[in-house]
Amino acid sequence: MTHAADPSTQEVAHRHAHYPDLAGRTAVITGGSRGIGAATAAALAANGAAVAVVGRDKNALAAVTADITRAGGRAIWTAADCTKPDELQDMAASVTGQLGPIDILAAFAGGNGMPVPTDQETPDHWRQVIESDLNSTFYTAHAVLPGMIERHHGTIITMSSAAARQAARSAAAYAAAKAGVIAFTRHLADEMAPHRIRVNCLAPSTVENDRIRTWVPKEQLKALAASFPLRRIGQPDDIAAAALFLASDASSWITGTTLDIAGGKIMI
Ligand SMILES: NC(=O)c1ccc[n+]([C@@H]2O[C@H](COP(=O)([O-])OP(=O)(O)OC[C@H]3O[C@@H](n4cnc5c(N)ncnc54)[C@H](OP(=O)(O)O)[C@@H]3O)[C@@H](O)[C@H]2O)c1
């Protein structure tokens, strides 16, 4: 099994397919400070893209950027809260100023938090989850779209979840937010197709992250792995591999899709 925090871009390049068209592109990865976003940033950088990693944790952003730079990639970081449209507008302007026009957006910021049974859910917490897992995707796309529309060029990858595909005792708010991301992706893809901007969505099932490593006991993790047809949980690199494909011209006739990356658990 490979892990996301692998510092060697060379090793990442070895693990991932190589897409020559990604060289020289500018990519923004929100949620880039850890987990799936950090793995995707490293994979894009290993393919020659200049990457901007975005999140709130400045130390983690600096560490991800340093790892990529040390391995020979081009990376910068910008702190922004993806629930704050103004910060995202500043982020887009700053990245464009430093790295050039944005070609690729991986809008991955978000996260499940603790599942709450719906009868115990509060309106405030519900709104908070919708804000951080759905509205943030709109705010982020909205900040980069003008530049992409102007250039008639770009690809956007959004982040849903297996929770949006079937009920699995995840929190209803999170599932509703992530289902909203799928609908948003389809509509945006349709609107943006005339501008030659593609928009696709990823829907992972359980992917190892800090929370899972910290809170899920080993035995429970084993049982969880056994519940997947492919007998393991996902690794951030599994998702990064799909993001690379959707970012590259290799997927140039694919837009509006949602790709389930779920070890066979979700088959639609
Ligand atoms: N892991 C899974 O099993 C799984 C499955 C399906 C979907 N997903 C989705 O994949 C994405 C990444 O998940 P992960 O497992 O890699 O999570 P993670 O390790 O917890 O990372 C979450 C990332 O999102 C960022 N983030 C969260 N809220 C933000 C906000 N308001 N503004 C800016 N950044 C924000 C965090 O940045 P800071 O900490 O720097 O703020 C962090 O980089 C999420 O959207 C999650 O819902 C994960």
PDB file of C-alpha atoms and ligand atoms in Angstrom:
ATOM      1  CA  MET A   1       0.000   0.000   0.000  1.00  0.00           C
ATOM      2  CA  THR A   2       1.225   3.504  -0.762  1.00  0.00           C
ATOM      3  CA  HIS A   3       0.591   6.507   1.392  1.00  0.00           C
ATOM      4  CA  ALA A   4      -0.328  10.062   0.527  1.00  0.00           C
ATOM      5  CA  ALA A   5       2.364  11.852   2.416  1.00  0.00           C
ATOM      6  CA  ASP A   6       5.142  10.310   0.350  1.00  0.00           C
ATOM      7  CA  PRO A   7       7.606  13.172  -0.122  1.00  0.00           C
ATOM      8  CA  SER A   8       9.205  11.936  -3.327  1.00  0.00           C
ATOM      9  CA  THR A   9       7.669  13.407  -6.460  1.00  0.00           C
ATOM     10  CA  GLN A  10       9.759  10.960  -8.450  1.00  0.00           C
ATOM     11  CA  GLU A  11       8.141   8.063  -6.643  1.00  0.00           C
ATOM     12  CA  VAL A  12       4.722   9.605  -7.208  1.00  0.00           C
ATOM     13  CA  ALA A  13       5.511   9.947 -10.909  1.00  0.00           C
ATOM     14  CA  HIS A  14       6.490   6.305 -10.933  1.00  0.00           C
ATOM     15  CA  ARG A  15       3.236   5.244  -9.282  1.00  0.00           C
ATOM     16  CA  HIS A  16       1.063   7.384 -11.547  1.00  0.00           C
ATOM     17  CA  ALA A  17       0.531   7.479 -15.279  1.00  0.00           C
ATOM     18  CA  HIS A  18       2.370  10.227 -17.111  1.00  0.00           C
ATOM     19  CA  TYR A  19       0.319  12.807 -19.014  1.00  0.00           C
ATOM     20  CA  PRO A  20       2.680  15.053 -21.001  1.00  0.00           C
ATOM     21  CA  ASP A  21      -0.039  17.670 -21.654  1.00  0.00           C
ATOM     22  CA  LEU A  22      -0.071  18.520 -17.924  1.00  0.00           C
ATOM     23  CA  ALA A  23       3.461  19.948 -18.071  1.00  0.00           C
ATOM     24  CA  GLY A  24       3.398  23.721 -17.732  1.00  0.00           C
ATOM     25  CA  ARG A  25      -0.251  23.836 -16.660  1.00  0.00           C
ATOM     26  CA  THR A  26      -1.321  25.765 -13.561  1.00  0.00           C
ATOM     27  CA  ALA A  27      -3.414  23.811 -11.063  1.00  0.00           C
ATOM     28  CA  VAL A  28      -5.241  24.870  -7.909  1.00  0.00           C
ATOM     29  CA  ILE A  29      -5.976  22.144  -5.383  1.00  0.00           C
ATOM     30  CA  THR A  30      -8.225  23.067  -2.472  1.00  0.00           C
ATOM     31  CA  GLY A  31      -7.964  20.680   0.451  1.00  0.00           C
ATOM     32  CA  GLY A  32      -4.333  20.465  -0.608  1.00  0.00           C
ATOM     33  CA  SER A  33      -2.936  20.638   2.913  1.00  0.00           C
ATOM     34  CA  ARG A  34      -3.398  16.917   3.548  1.00  0.00           C
ATOM     35  CA  GLY A  35      -4.907  13.623   2.418  1.00  0.00           C
ATOM     36  CA  ILE A  36      -6.416  13.327  -1.048  1.00  0.00           C
ATOM     37  CA  GLY A  37      -5.665  16.947  -1.981  1.00  0.00           C
ATOM     38  CA  ALA A  38      -1.983  16.694  -0.995  1.00  0.00           C
ATOM     39  CA  ALA A  39      -1.606  13.443  -2.978  1.00  0.00           C
ATOM     40  CA  THR A  40      -3.256  15.063  -5.999  1.00  0.00           C
ATOM     41  CA  ALA A  41      -1.015  18.132  -5.780  1.00  0.00           C
ATOM     42  CA  ALA A  42       2.090  15.905  -5.646  1.00  0.00           C
ATOM     43  CA  ALA A  43       0.863  13.832  -8.595  1.00  0.00           C
ATOM     44  CA  LEU A  44       0.112  16.909 -10.718  1.00  0.00           C
ATOM     45  CA  ALA A  45       3.491  18.441  -9.846  1.00  0.00           C
ATOM     46  CA  ALA A  46       5.219  15.173 -10.765  1.00  0.00           C
ATOM     47  CA  ASN A  47       3.548  15.532 -14.156  1.00  0.00           C
ATOM     48  CA  GLY A  48       5.091  18.978 -14.572  1.00  0.00           C
ATOM     49  CA  ALA A  49       2.147  21.160 -13.542  1.00  0.00           C
ATOM     50  CA  ALA A  50       2.752  24.217 -11.348  1.00  0.00           C
ATOM     51  CA  VAL A  51       0.500  23.679  -8.344  1.00  0.00           C
ATOM     52  CA  ALA A  52      -1.094  25.978  -5.775  1.00  0.00           C
ATOM     53  CA  VAL A  53      -2.246  24.166  -2.652  1.00  0.00           C
ATOM     54  CA  VAL A  54      -5.082  25.806  -0.750  1.00  0.00           C
ATOM     55  CA  GLY A  55      -6.436  25.207   2.751  1.00  0.00           C
ATOM     56  CA  ARG A  56      -6.558  26.869   6.174  1.00  0.00           C
ATOM     57  CA  ASP A  57      -3.680  25.173   8.007  1.00  0.00           C
ATOM     58  CA  LYS A  58      -0.624  27.240   7.041  1.00  0.00           C
ATOM     59  CA  ASN A  59       1.919  24.842   8.557  1.00  0.00           C
ATOM     60  CA  ALA A  60       0.452  21.862   6.697  1.00  0.00           C
ATOM     61  CA  LEU A  61       0.269  23.850   3.438  1.00  0.00           C
ATOM     62  CA  ALA A  62       3.910  24.895   3.813  1.00  0.00           C
ATOM     63  CA  ALA A  63       4.946  21.276   4.496  1.00  0.00           C
ATOM     64  CA  VAL A  64       3.127  19.938   1.399  1.00  0.00           C
ATOM     65  CA  THR A  65       4.636  22.691  -0.739  1.00  0.00           C
ATOM     66  CA  ALA A  66       8.134  22.066   0.643  1.00  0.00           C
ATOM     67  CA  ASP A  67       7.882  18.319  -0.106  1.00  0.00           C
ATOM     68  CA  ILE A  68       6.869  19.015  -3.705  1.00  0.00           C
ATOM     69  CA  THR A  69       9.556  21.652  -4.185  1.00  0.00           C
ATOM     70  CA  ARG A  70      12.232  19.418  -2.635  1.00  0.00           C
ATOM     71  CA  ALA A  71      11.338  16.711  -5.138  1.00  0.00           C
ATOM     72  CA  GLY A  72      11.782  19.109  -8.052  1.00  0.00           C
ATOM     73  CA  GLY A  73       8.177  20.257  -8.558  1.00  0.00           C
ATOM     74  CA  ARG A  74       6.834  23.813  -8.718  1.00  0.00           C
ATOM     75  CA  ALA A  75       4.452  24.618  -5.865  1.00  0.00           C
ATOM     76  CA  ILE A  76       3.113  27.533  -3.878  1.00  0.00           C
ATOM     77  CA  TRP A  77       0.517  27.685  -1.107  1.00  0.00           C
ATOM     78  CA  THR A  78      -2.257  30.144  -0.369  1.00  0.00           C
ATOM     79  CA  ALA A  79      -4.331  30.059   2.792  1.00  0.00           C
ATOM     80  CA  ALA A  80      -8.051  30.471   2.154  1.00  0.00           C
ATOM     81  CA  ASP A  81     -11.243  29.346   3.826  1.00  0.00           C
ATOM     82  CA  CYS A  82     -13.334  27.820   1.031  1.00  0.00           C
ATOM     83  CA  THR A  83     -16.549  28.918   2.739  1.00  0.00           C
ATOM     84  CA  LYS A  84     -15.464  32.563   2.239  1.00  0.00           C
ATOM     85  CA  PRO A  85     -15.974  33.770  -1.341  1.00  0.00           C
ATOM     86  CA  ASP A  86     -13.783  36.881  -0.839  1.00  0.00           C
ATOM     87  CA  GLU A  87     -10.813  34.781   0.252  1.00  0.00           C
ATOM     88  CA  LEU A  88     -11.262  32.568  -2.809  1.00  0.00           C
ATOM     89  CA  GLN A  89     -11.365  35.579  -5.136  1.00  0.00           C
ATOM     90  CA  ASP A  90      -8.079  36.776  -3.563  1.00  0.00           C
ATOM     91  CA  MET A  91      -6.648  33.249  -3.883  1.00  0.00           C
ATOM     92  CA  ALA A  92      -7.488  33.065  -7.608  1.00  0.00           C
ATOM     93  CA  ALA A  93      -5.926  36.497  -8.237  1.00  0.00           C
ATOM     94  CA  SER A  94      -2.809  35.636  -6.242  1.00  0.00           C
ATOM     95  CA  VAL A  95      -2.292  32.256  -7.969  1.00  0.00           C
ATOM     96  CA  THR A  96      -2.799  33.804 -11.403  1.00  0.00           C
ATOM     97  CA  GLY A  97      -0.287  36.524 -10.522  1.00  0.00           C
ATOM     98  CA  GLN A  98       2.337  34.040  -9.334  1.00  0.00           C
ATOM     99  CA  LEU A  99       1.848  31.020 -11.609  1.00  0.00           C
ATOM    100  CA  GLY A 100      -0.199  32.305 -14.543  1.00  0.00           C
ATOM    101  CA  PRO A 101      -3.803  31.630 -15.581  1.00  0.00           C
ATOM    102  CA  ILE A 102      -5.468  28.686 -13.854  1.00  0.00           C
ATOM    103  CA  ASP A 103      -5.934  25.670 -16.152  1.00  0.00           C
ATOM    104  CA  ILE A 104      -6.995  23.059 -13.606  1.00  0.00           C
ATOM    105  CA  LEU A 105      -9.130  23.330 -10.487  1.00  0.00           C
ATOM    106  CA  ALA A 106      -9.414  20.394  -8.088  1.00  0.00           C
ATOM    107  CA  ALA A 107     -12.055  21.610  -5.618  1.00  0.00           C
ATOM    108  CA  PHE A 108     -11.488  19.003  -2.921  1.00  0.00           C
ATOM    109  CA  ALA A 109     -11.849  20.949   0.351  1.00  0.00           C
ATOM    110  CA  GLY A 110     -14.421  19.492   2.703  1.00  0.00           C
ATOM    111  CA  GLY A 111     -14.846  16.508   4.953  1.00  0.00           C
ATOM    112  CA  ASN A 112     -17.346  14.445   6.780  1.00  0.00           C
ATOM    113  CA  GLY A 113     -16.948  15.426  10.399  1.00  0.00           C
ATOM    114  CA  MET A 114     -18.863  13.298  12.809  1.00  0.00           C
ATOM    115  CA  PRO A 115     -22.023  11.582  11.549  1.00  0.00           C
ATOM    116  CA  VAL A 116     -25.097  12.882  13.384  1.00  0.00           C
ATOM    117  CA  PRO A 117     -28.418  10.991  13.350  1.00  0.00           C
ATOM    118  CA  THR A 118     -30.952  13.271  11.651  1.00  0.00           C
ATOM    119  CA  ASP A 119     -33.298  13.429  14.649  1.00  0.00           C
ATOM    120  CA  GLN A 120     -30.376  14.833  16.647  1.00  0.00           C
ATOM    121  CA  GLU A 121     -29.127  17.140  13.893  1.00  0.00           C
ATOM    122  CA  THR A 122     -29.371  20.888  14.509  1.00  0.00           C
ATOM    123  CA  PRO A 123     -30.187  23.463  11.841  1.00  0.00           C
ATOM    124  CA  ASP A 124     -26.908  25.278  12.584  1.00  0.00           C
ATOM    125  CA  HIS A 125     -24.773  22.169  12.133  1.00  0.00           C
ATOM    126  CA  TRP A 126     -26.740  21.157   9.005  1.00  0.00           C
ATOM    127  CA  ARG A 127     -26.088  24.594   7.475  1.00  0.00           C
ATOM    128  CA  GLN A 128     -22.412  24.377   8.428  1.00  0.00           C
ATOM    129  CA  VAL A 129     -21.989  21.028   6.630  1.00  0.00           C
ATOM    130  CA  ILE A 130     -23.809  22.251   3.510  1.00  0.00           C
ATOM    131  CA  GLU A 131     -21.640  25.362   3.587  1.00  0.00           C
ATOM    132  CA  SER A 132     -18.332  23.502   3.850  1.00  0.00           C
ATOM    133  CA  ASP A 133     -19.147  20.545   1.557  1.00  0.00           C
ATOM    134  CA  LEU A 134     -21.463  22.014  -1.102  1.00  0.00           C
ATOM    135  CA  ASN A 135     -21.459  25.805  -1.118  1.00  0.00           C
ATOM    136  CA  SER A 136     -17.644  25.864  -0.909  1.00  0.00           C
ATOM    137  CA  THR A 137     -17.510  24.007  -4.238  1.00  0.00           C
ATOM    138  CA  PHE A 138     -19.649  26.679  -5.883  1.00  0.00           C
ATOM    139  CA  TYR A 139     -17.637  29.538  -4.315  1.00  0.00           C
ATOM    140  CA  THR A 140     -14.366  27.977  -5.506  1.00  0.00           C
ATOM    141  CA  ALA A 141     -15.517  27.305  -9.061  1.00  0.00           C
ATOM    142  CA  HIS A 142     -17.043  30.793  -9.181  1.00  0.00           C
ATOM    143  CA  ALA A 143     -13.660  32.340  -8.331  1.00  0.00           C
ATOM    144  CA  VAL A 144     -11.770  30.617 -11.163  1.00  0.00           C
ATOM    145  CA  LEU A 145     -14.459  30.505 -13.874  1.00  0.00           C
ATOM    146  CA  PRO A 146     -14.014  34.050 -15.266  1.00  0.00           C
ATOM    147  CA  GLY A 147     -10.367  33.349 -16.166  1.00  0.00           C
ATOM    148  CA  MET A 148     -11.231  29.999 -17.729  1.00  0.00           C
ATOM    149  CA  ILE A 149     -14.169  31.423 -19.702  1.00  0.00           C
ATOM    150  CA  GLU A 150     -11.997  34.253 -20.990  1.00  0.00           C
ATOM    151  CA  ARG A 151      -9.456  31.740 -22.316  1.00  0.00           C
ATOM    152  CA  HIS A 152     -12.010  29.132 -23.448  1.00  0.00           C
ATOM    153  CA  HIS A 153      -9.949  26.588 -21.604  1.00  0.00           C
ATOM    154  CA  GLY A 154      -9.978  24.691 -18.326  1.00  0.00           C
ATOM    155  CA  THR A 155     -10.895  21.600 -16.406  1.00  0.00           C
ATOM    156  CA  ILE A 156     -12.601  21.439 -13.042  1.00  0.00           C
ATOM    157  CA  ILE A 157     -12.763  18.383 -10.799  1.00  0.00           C
ATOM    158  CA  THR A 158     -15.188  18.400  -7.896  1.00  0.00           C
ATOM    159  CA  MET A 159     -15.340  16.098  -4.879  1.00  0.00           C
ATOM    160  CA  SER A 160     -18.404  14.081  -3.952  1.00  0.00           C
ATOM    161  CA  SER A 161     -18.507  10.855  -1.928  1.00  0.00           C
ATOM    162  CA  ALA A 162     -19.935   7.355  -1.880  1.00  0.00           C
ATOM    163  CA  ALA A 163     -22.216   8.830   0.796  1.00  0.00           C
ATOM    164  CA  ALA A 164     -24.033  10.608  -2.040  1.00  0.00           C
ATOM    165  CA  ARG A 165     -24.549   7.355  -3.936  1.00  0.00           C
ATOM    166  CA  GLN A 166     -26.155   5.171  -1.281  1.00  0.00           C
ATOM    167  CA  ALA A 167     -27.166   5.325   2.362  1.00  0.00           C
ATOM    168  CA  ALA A 168     -24.375   4.029   4.585  1.00  0.00           C
ATOM    169  CA  ARG A 169     -25.092   5.580   7.979  1.00  0.00           C
ATOM    170  CA  SER A 170     -23.156   8.659   7.018  1.00  0.00           C
ATOM    171  CA  ALA A 171     -24.598  11.899   8.199  1.00  0.00           C
ATOM    172  CA  ALA A 172     -27.551  12.949   6.057  1.00  0.00           C
ATOM    173  CA  ALA A 173     -26.238  16.516   5.844  1.00  0.00           C
ATOM    174  CA  TYR A 174     -22.919  15.344   4.402  1.00  0.00           C
ATOM    175  CA  ALA A 175     -24.672  12.974   1.975  1.00  0.00           C
ATOM    176  CA  ALA A 176     -27.052  15.732   0.856  1.00  0.00           C
ATOM    177  CA  ALA A 177     -24.152  18.157   0.374  1.00  0.00           C
ATOM    178  CA  LYS A 178     -22.138  15.651  -1.643  1.00  0.00           C
ATOM    179  CA  ALA A 179     -25.198  14.720  -3.752  1.00  0.00           C
ATOM    180  CA  GLY A 180     -25.545  18.440  -4.403  1.00  0.00           C
ATOM    181  CA  VAL A 181     -21.968  18.496  -5.677  1.00  0.00           C
ATOM    182  CA  ILE A 182     -22.877  15.852  -8.288  1.00  0.00           C
ATOM    183  CA  ALA A 183     -25.870  17.878  -9.509  1.00  0.00           C
ATOM    184  CA  PHE A 184     -23.798  21.071  -9.517  1.00  0.00           C
ATOM    185  CA  THR A 185     -21.091  19.310 -11.538  1.00  0.00           C
ATOM    186  CA  ARG A 186     -23.558  18.163 -14.219  1.00  0.00           C
ATOM    187  CA  HIS A 187     -25.160  21.570 -14.581  1.00  0.00           C
ATOM    188  CA  LEU A 188     -21.857  23.412 -14.625  1.00  0.00           C
ATOM    189  CA  ALA A 189     -20.469  20.948 -17.202  1.00  0.00           C
ATOM    190  CA  ASP A 190     -23.444  21.620 -19.457  1.00  0.00           C
ATOM    191  CA  GLU A 191     -23.135  25.399 -19.068  1.00  0.00           C
ATOM    192  CA  MET A 192     -19.368  25.424 -19.591  1.00  0.00           C
ATOM    193  CA  ALA A 193     -19.131  22.995 -22.523  1.00  0.00           C
ATOM    194  CA  PRO A 194     -19.475  25.800 -25.115  1.00  0.00           C
ATOM    195  CA  HIS A 195     -16.423  27.416 -23.468  1.00  0.00           C
ATOM    196  CA  ARG A 196     -14.502  24.140 -23.786  1.00  0.00           C
ATOM    197  CA  ILE A 197     -14.292  23.898 -19.993  1.00  0.00           C
ATOM    198  CA  ARG A 198     -14.821  20.364 -18.709  1.00  0.00           C
ATOM    199  CA  VAL A 199     -16.271  19.633 -15.274  1.00  0.00           C
ATOM    200  CA  ASN A 200     -16.199  16.180 -13.686  1.00  0.00           C
ATOM    201  CA  CYS A 201     -16.674  14.773 -10.220  1.00  0.00           C
ATOM    202  CA  LEU A 202     -15.013  12.094  -8.076  1.00  0.00           C
ATOM    203  CA  ALA A 203     -16.988  10.014  -5.581  1.00  0.00           C
ATOM    204  CA  PRO A 204     -14.636   8.047  -3.343  1.00  0.00           C
ATOM    205  CA  SER A 205     -15.653   5.580  -0.678  1.00  0.00           C
ATOM    206  CA  THR A 206     -13.481   5.246   2.452  1.00  0.00           C
ATOM    207  CA  VAL A 207      -9.996   6.631   1.865  1.00  0.00           C
ATOM    208  CA  GLU A 208      -7.368   6.481   4.602  1.00  0.00           C
ATOM    209  CA  ASN A 209      -6.794   9.897   6.148  1.00  0.00           C
ATOM    210  CA  ASP A 210      -5.589  11.354   9.472  1.00  0.00           C
ATOM    211  CA  ARG A 211      -9.015  10.916  11.064  1.00  0.00           C
ATOM    212  CA  ILE A 212      -9.258   7.251  10.100  1.00  0.00           C
ATOM    213  CA  ARG A 213      -5.649   6.597  11.198  1.00  0.00           C
ATOM    214  CA  THR A 214      -6.291   8.275  14.556  1.00  0.00           C
ATOM    215  CA  TRP A 215      -9.778   7.126  15.484  1.00  0.00           C
ATOM    216  CA  VAL A 216     -10.573   3.803  13.819  1.00  0.00           C
ATOM    217  CA  PRO A 217      -9.191   0.796  15.745  1.00  0.00           C
ATOM    218  CA  LYS A 218      -7.062  -1.670  13.703  1.00  0.00           C
ATOM    219  CA  GLU A 219      -9.598  -4.501  14.015  1.00  0.00           C
ATOM    220  CA  GLN A 220     -12.423  -2.275  12.788  1.00  0.00           C
ATOM    221  CA  LEU A 221     -10.250  -1.150   9.899  1.00  0.00           C
ATOM    222  CA  LYS A 222      -9.620  -4.785   8.931  1.00  0.00           C
ATOM    223  CA  ALA A 223     -13.353  -5.508   8.943  1.00  0.00           C
ATOM    224  CA  LEU A 224     -13.968  -2.370   6.907  1.00  0.00           C
ATOM    225  CA  ALA A 225     -11.356  -3.432   4.326  1.00  0.00           C
ATOM    226  CA  ALA A 226     -12.965  -6.876   4.074  1.00  0.00           C
ATOM    227  CA  SER A 227     -16.334  -5.243   3.311  1.00  0.00           C
ATOM    228  CA  PHE A 228     -15.016  -3.969  -0.036  1.00  0.00           C
ATOM    229  CA  PRO A 229     -15.205  -6.291  -3.058  1.00  0.00           C
ATOM    230  CA  LEU A 230     -11.548  -5.379  -3.714  1.00  0.00           C
ATOM    231  CA  ARG A 231     -10.732  -6.095  -0.044  1.00  0.00           C
ATOM    232  CA  ARG A 232      -9.045  -2.855   0.939  1.00  0.00           C
ATOM    233  CA  ILE A 233      -9.924   0.721   1.745  1.00  0.00           C
ATOM    234  CA  GLY A 234      -8.717   3.450  -0.592  1.00  0.00           C
ATOM    235  CA  GLN A 235      -5.470   5.393  -0.419  1.00  0.00           C
ATOM    236  CA  PRO A 236      -5.185   9.062  -1.411  1.00  0.00           C
ATOM    237  CA  ASP A 237      -3.139   8.001  -4.446  1.00  0.00           C
ATOM    238  CA  ASP A 238      -6.113   5.992  -5.753  1.00  0.00           C
ATOM    239  CA  ILE A 239      -8.029   9.253  -5.985  1.00  0.00           C
ATOM    240  CA  ALA A 240      -5.066  11.267  -7.260  1.00  0.00           C
ATOM    241  CA  ALA A 241      -4.708   8.822 -10.168  1.00  0.00           C
ATOM    242  CA  ALA A 242      -8.282   9.511 -11.257  1.00  0.00           C
ATOM    243  CA  ALA A 243      -7.823  13.261 -10.785  1.00  0.00           C
ATOM    244  CA  LEU A 244      -4.772  13.200 -13.066  1.00  0.00           C
ATOM    245  CA  PHE A 245      -6.770  11.474 -15.791  1.00  0.00           C
ATOM    246  CA  LEU A 246      -9.666  13.938 -15.515  1.00  0.00           C
ATOM    247  CA  ALA A 247      -7.242  16.902 -15.463  1.00  0.00           C
ATOM    248  CA  SER A 248      -5.419  15.774 -18.588  1.00  0.00           C
ATOM    249  CA  ASP A 249      -6.414  15.861 -22.235  1.00  0.00           C
ATOM    250  CA  ALA A 250      -6.623  12.050 -22.059  1.00  0.00           C
ATOM    251  CA  SER A 251     -10.205  12.662 -20.884  1.00  0.00           C
ATOM    252  CA  SER A 252     -10.906  15.420 -23.427  1.00  0.00           C
ATOM    253  CA  TRP A 253     -14.318  13.985 -24.412  1.00  0.00           C
ATOM    254  CA  ILE A 254     -15.498  13.399 -20.852  1.00  0.00           C
ATOM    255  CA  THR A 255     -17.537  16.018 -19.039  1.00  0.00           C
ATOM    256  CA  GLY A 256     -20.374  16.000 -16.518  1.00  0.00           C
ATOM    257  CA  THR A 257     -19.512  12.545 -15.186  1.00  0.00           C
ATOM    258  CA  THR A 258     -19.121  11.274 -11.651  1.00  0.00           C
ATOM    259  CA  LEU A 259     -16.479   8.603 -11.235  1.00  0.00           C
ATOM    260  CA  ASP A 260     -17.006   6.175  -8.349  1.00  0.00           C
ATOM    261  CA  ILE A 261     -13.687   5.194  -6.799  1.00  0.00           C
ATOM    262  CA  ALA A 262     -14.875   2.739  -4.249  1.00  0.00           C
ATOM    263  CA  GLY A 263     -13.143  -0.630  -4.417  1.00  0.00           C
ATOM    264  CA  GLY A 264     -16.232  -2.082  -6.075  1.00  0.00           C
ATOM    265  CA  LYS A 265     -18.610  -1.057  -3.279  1.00  0.00           C
ATOM    266  CA  ILE A 266     -20.539   1.325  -5.493  1.00  0.00           C
ATOM    267  CA  MET A 267     -21.644  -0.049  -8.841  1.00  0.00           C
ATOM    268  CA  ILE A 268     -24.114   2.187 -10.649  1.00  0.00           C
TER     269      ILE A 268
HETATM  270  N1  LIG B   1     -11.362  10.192   3.098  1.00  0.00           N
HETATM  271  C1  LIG B   1     -12.493   9.708   2.676  1.00  0.00           C
HETATM  272  O1  LIG B   1     -12.888   8.579   3.026  1.00  0.00           O
HETATM  273  C2  LIG B   1     -13.341  10.484   1.692  1.00  0.00           C
HETATM  274  C3  LIG B   1     -14.348   9.799   1.001  1.00  0.00           C
HETATM  275  C4  LIG B   1     -15.150  10.509   0.115  1.00  0.00           C
HETATM  276  C5  LIG B   1     -14.940  11.852  -0.089  1.00  0.00           C
HETATM  277  N2  LIG B   1     -13.957  12.490   0.602  1.00  0.00           N
HETATM  278  C6  LIG B   1     -13.792  13.922   0.364  1.00  0.00           C
HETATM  279  O2  LIG B   1     -12.484  14.187  -0.094  1.00  0.00           O
HETATM  280  C7  LIG B   1     -12.071  15.486   0.327  1.00  0.00           C
HETATM  281  C8  LIG B   1     -10.747  15.373   1.053  1.00  0.00           C
HETATM  282  O3  LIG B   1     -10.907  14.426   2.067  1.00  0.00           O
HETATM  283  P1  LIG B   1      -9.691  13.824   2.912  1.00  0.00           P
HETATM  284  O4  LIG B   1     -10.089  12.516   3.420  1.00  0.00           O
HETATM  285  O5  LIG B   1      -8.424  13.987   2.187  1.00  0.00           O
HETATM  286  O6  LIG B   1      -9.821  14.818   4.154  1.00  0.00           O
HETATM  287  P2  LIG B   1      -8.795  15.431   5.161  1.00  0.00           P
HETATM  288  O7  LIG B   1      -7.529  14.645   5.210  1.00  0.00           O
HETATM  289  O8  LIG B   1      -9.562  15.654   6.397  1.00  0.00           O
HETATM  290  O9  LIG B   1      -8.529  16.821   4.447  1.00  0.00           O
HETATM  291  C9  LIG B   1      -9.541  17.760   4.288  1.00  0.00           C
HETATM  292  C10 LIG B   1      -8.966  18.882   3.499  1.00  0.00           C
HETATM  293  O10 LIG B   1      -9.988  19.832   3.225  1.00  0.00           O
HETATM  294  C11 LIG B   1      -9.538  21.116   3.672  1.00  0.00           C
HETATM  295  N3  LIG B   1     -10.676  21.905   4.102  1.00  0.00           N
HETATM  296  C12 LIG B   1     -11.768  21.491   4.793  1.00  0.00           C
HETATM  297  N4  LIG B   1     -12.599  22.519   4.971  1.00  0.00           N
HETATM  298  C13 LIG B   1     -12.010  23.617   4.414  1.00  0.00           C
HETATM  299  C14 LIG B   1     -12.371  24.978   4.286  1.00  0.00           C
HETATM  300  N5  LIG B   1     -13.529  25.466   4.778  1.00  0.00           N
HETATM  301  N6  LIG B   1     -11.533  25.808   3.645  1.00  0.00           N
HETATM  302  C15 LIG B   1     -10.353  25.355   3.138  1.00  0.00           C
HETATM  303  N7  LIG B   1      -9.959  24.076   3.233  1.00  0.00           N
HETATM  304  C16 LIG B   1     -10.785  23.219   3.860  1.00  0.00           C
HETATM  305  C17 LIG B   1      -8.553  20.830   4.798  1.00  0.00           C
HETATM  306  O11 LIG B   1      -7.666  21.907   4.864  1.00  0.00           O
HETATM  307  P3  LIG B   1      -7.207  22.605   6.262  1.00  0.00           P
HETATM  308  O12 LIG B   1      -7.149  21.532   7.298  1.00  0.00           O
HETATM  309  O13 LIG B   1      -5.877  23.177   5.896  1.00  0.00           O
HETATM  310  O14 LIG B   1      -8.227  23.642   6.508  1.00  0.00           O
HETATM  311  C18 LIG B   1      -7.860  19.577   4.268  1.00  0.00           C
HETATM  312  O15 LIG B   1      -6.842  19.915   3.355  1.00  0.00           O
HETATM  313  C19 LIG B   1     -13.224  16.030   1.181  1.00  0.00           C
HETATM  314  O16 LIG B   1     -14.044  16.842   0.383  1.00  0.00           O
HETATM  315  C20 LIG B   1     -13.971  14.769   1.594  1.00  0.00           C
HETATM  316  O17 LIG B   1     -15.327  15.024   1.863  1.00  0.00           O
HETATM  317  C21 LIG B   1     -13.147  11.837   1.480  1.00  0.00           C
END
